[in-house]
Short mmCIF file of C-alpha atoms in Angstrom, two decimals:
data_model
loop_
_atom_site.label_atom_id
_atom_site.label_comp_id
_atom_site.label_asym_id
_atom_site.label_seq_id
_atom_site.Cartn_x
_atom_site.Cartn_y
_atom_site.Cartn_z
CA MET A 1 -41.16 -36.81 -10.24
CA LEU A 2 -43.39 -38.95 -8.98
CA ASP A 3 -42.28 -39.26 -4.96
CA GLN A 4 -42.60 -42.74 -3.72
CA ALA A 5 -42.05 -41.46 0.45
CA LYS A 6 -44.73 -39.60 0.36
CA SER A 7 -46.60 -41.06 -2.31
CA SER A 8 -48.28 -44.98 -1.66
CA ALA A 9 -51.60 -47.32 -3.35
CA THR A 10 -53.19 -47.82 0.31
CA PRO A 11 -54.01 -44.88 2.47
CA ARG A 12 -52.52 -44.08 5.41
CA ARG A 13 -53.81 -44.44 8.84
CA THR A 14 -53.56 -42.21 11.97
CA LEU A 15 -52.64 -43.66 15.35
CA ALA A 16 -56.33 -43.77 16.00
CA GLY A 17 -56.13 -46.61 12.43
CA ASP A 18 -59.12 -43.31 11.00
CA VAL A 19 -58.26 -43.27 7.39
CA PRO A 20 -57.81 -39.39 7.10
CA GLN A 21 -60.12 -37.09 4.70
CA PRO A 22 -58.63 -34.43 2.64
CA PRO A 23 -60.20 -31.45 3.82
CA LYS A 24 -64.10 -29.29 2.30
CA ALA A 25 -62.22 -27.31 0.32
CA ASP A 26 -60.25 -30.65 -1.52
CA GLN A 27 -63.34 -32.65 -2.01
CA SER A 28 -64.92 -29.94 -4.00
CA PRO A 29 -67.04 -30.82 -7.94
CA LEU A 30 -63.12 -30.00 -10.75
CA PRO A 31 -65.52 -27.42 -12.79
CA GLU A 32 -66.13 -29.20 -16.41
CA ALA A 33 -64.79 -29.07 -18.56
CA PRO A 34 -65.37 -26.58 -22.24
CA PRO A 35 -68.47 -28.30 -24.30
CA ARG A 36 -66.57 -29.73 -26.98
CA THR A 37 -67.52 -29.91 -30.69
CA THR A 38 -69.16 -32.83 -32.53
CA GLU A 39 -68.53 -34.76 -35.89
CA ALA A 40 -71.52 -32.55 -37.09
CA ASP A 41 -70.54 -29.61 -35.71
CA GLU A 42 -66.41 -29.37 -37.23
CA PRO A 43 -64.34 -31.80 -39.32
CA LEU A 44 -61.02 -32.53 -37.75
CA TYR A 45 -58.07 -32.58 -39.83
CA SER A 46 -55.99 -34.13 -39.63
CA ILE A 47 -51.83 -35.61 -41.10
CA ARG A 48 -51.53 -39.40 -40.96
CA VAL A 49 -49.56 -42.27 -42.47
CA ALA A 50 -51.74 -43.43 -45.77
CA GLU A 51 -52.42 -47.63 -44.37
CA ASN A 52 -54.75 -47.51 -47.40
CA PRO A 53 -52.85 -45.07 -50.14
CA GLY A 54 -54.53 -44.55 -52.90
CA THR A 55 -58.15 -44.55 -51.82
CA THR A 56 -61.27 -41.81 -53.17
CA CYS A 57 -60.55 -38.21 -50.55
CA ALA A 58 -63.05 -38.65 -48.59
CA ALA A 59 -63.44 -35.15 -48.69
CA CYS A 60 -64.40 -34.28 -52.76
CA GLY A 61 -63.98 -37.21 -53.80
CA LYS A 62 -63.01 -37.23 -56.91
CA GLN A 63 -58.69 -37.56 -56.39
CA GLU A 64 -57.08 -40.04 -54.99
CA THR A 65 -54.52 -39.85 -52.22
CA GLY A 66 -50.84 -40.23 -51.84
CA THR A 67 -48.43 -42.33 -49.87
CA GLY A 68 -46.65 -41.64 -46.30
CA PRO A 69 -47.81 -38.93 -44.66
CA VAL A 70 -51.83 -37.70 -46.07
CA GLY A 71 -55.06 -35.38 -44.68
CA PHE A 72 -57.49 -37.13 -42.80
CA LEU A 73 -61.34 -35.59 -42.47
CA ASP A 74 -61.64 -37.39 -39.10
CA ASP A 75 -61.22 -41.07 -39.98
CA GLU A 76 -60.68 -41.27 -43.85
CA ALA A 77 -57.94 -40.01 -46.27
CA SER A 78 -58.12 -36.67 -48.55
CA CYS A 79 -56.51 -35.12 -51.39
CA ASP A 80 -53.34 -32.88 -50.65
CA LEU A 81 -55.52 -30.00 -52.23
CA CYS A 82 -58.21 -31.10 -49.88
CA LEU A 83 -56.69 -30.14 -46.47
CA LEU A 84 -54.59 -27.82 -47.56
CA GLU A 85 -58.35 -25.34 -48.65
CA ARG A 86 -59.65 -26.37 -45.58
CA SER A 87 -57.34 -26.61 -43.20
CA ALA A 88 -54.64 -24.05 -44.44
CA ASP A 89 -52.30 -24.57 -41.88
CA LEU A 90 -51.67 -28.21 -41.75
CA GLY A 91 -52.05 -28.34 -45.50
CA LEU A 92 -48.55 -26.46 -45.92
CA ILE A 93 -47.53 -29.30 -44.33
CA LEU A 94 -48.44 -31.34 -46.06
CA ALA A 95 -46.75 -28.83 -49.06
CA LEU A 96 -43.53 -28.96 -47.68
CA ILE A 97 -42.53 -31.85 -47.12
CA SER A 98 -43.36 -32.19 -51.08
CA VAL A 99 -40.69 -29.50 -51.47
CA VAL A 100 -38.04 -30.67 -49.26
CA ARG A 101 -38.42 -34.02 -50.91
CA ALA A 102 -37.60 -32.66 -54.58
CA TYR A 103 -34.86 -30.92 -53.45
CA PRO A 104 -31.91 -33.64 -53.84
CA GLY A 105 -34.06 -35.46 -56.25
CA ALA A 106 -33.76 -32.45 -58.35
CA GLY A 107 -30.86 -33.60 -60.75
CA GLY A 108 -27.34 -33.83 -60.03
CA THR A 109 -25.90 -30.75 -62.11
CA PRO A 110 -25.61 -27.20 -61.41
CA GLU A 111 -27.93 -25.83 -62.78
CA ALA A 112 -30.85 -28.63 -61.87
CA SER A 113 -29.35 -28.35 -58.65
CA GLN A 114 -29.29 -23.85 -57.71
CA ASP A 115 -33.36 -24.60 -59.77
CA ALA A 116 -33.83 -26.49 -56.77
CA LEU A 117 -32.18 -25.15 -53.81
CA ALA A 118 -34.50 -21.23 -55.49
CA GLU A 119 -37.66 -22.40 -55.71
CA LEU A 120 -37.16 -24.42 -51.94
CA GLY A 121 -36.01 -20.62 -50.96
CA ALA A 122 -39.49 -19.54 -52.77
CA PHE A 123 -41.69 -21.60 -50.72
CA SER A 124 -39.97 -21.44 -47.38
CA ARG A 125 -40.95 -17.90 -47.80
CA SER A 126 -44.28 -18.28 -48.94
CA TYR A 127 -45.29 -20.46 -45.81
CA HIS A 128 -43.64 -17.69 -43.24
CA HIS A 129 -45.70 -15.61 -44.49
CA VAL A 130 -48.88 -17.25 -44.34
CA ALA A 131 -47.65 -19.50 -40.88
CA SER A 132 -46.78 -16.94 -39.06
CA LYS A 133 -50.34 -15.43 -39.06
CA SER A 134 -51.22 -18.52 -36.42
CA TRP A 135 -47.68 -19.13 -34.72
CA PRO A 136 -44.55 -17.84 -33.88
CA ALA A 137 -41.10 -19.56 -35.86
CA ARG A 138 -39.19 -22.57 -33.68
CA MET A 139 -35.59 -23.24 -34.53
CA PHE A 140 -36.54 -27.48 -35.02
CA ARG A 141 -32.92 -29.35 -34.29
CA ILE A 142 -32.35 -32.17 -35.72
CA PRO A 143 -29.12 -34.03 -33.78
CA GLY A 144 -25.97 -34.49 -35.42
CA LEU A 145 -26.49 -31.23 -37.79
CA THR A 146 -28.41 -27.96 -35.68
CA GLY A 147 -26.21 -25.58 -33.21
CA LYS A 148 -23.53 -27.79 -31.22
CA ASP A 149 -25.57 -28.32 -28.29
CA ASP A 150 -27.89 -30.86 -29.57
CA THR A 151 -28.51 -32.70 -26.32
CA THR A 152 -30.47 -30.64 -25.39
CA HIS A 153 -34.73 -31.49 -25.27
#
């Protein structure tokens, strides 16, 4: 947190009226940032909410993109399959969204719910297998639903 007593928009002056200069070591230039890749070097894949759903995929030019969260190649929408093929981690996240949304809409019969739950479990095992190669699992606490202490961040 910013300490208002030690921070000021105006420079502090000494008794002689001079503005103190930082020591020489503090005036050295900062190390150069690593060079950034350009769009030509490496495409940037992301997930965003589609502003224009149903546009043609920027990657394959064949499929139409979905609605809601969709994959993007740089600044253009891409279809789910292209995102999955080119950025497996992000593609699996979109697949997870689809599977989770399908579960409550599976139907009201106990058999349909059981089948949907089995499919959700199978997908979560597959997702965990792939994602565990990229990052460790972590608990995502949903306020009001997960754990006893949902107030900590």
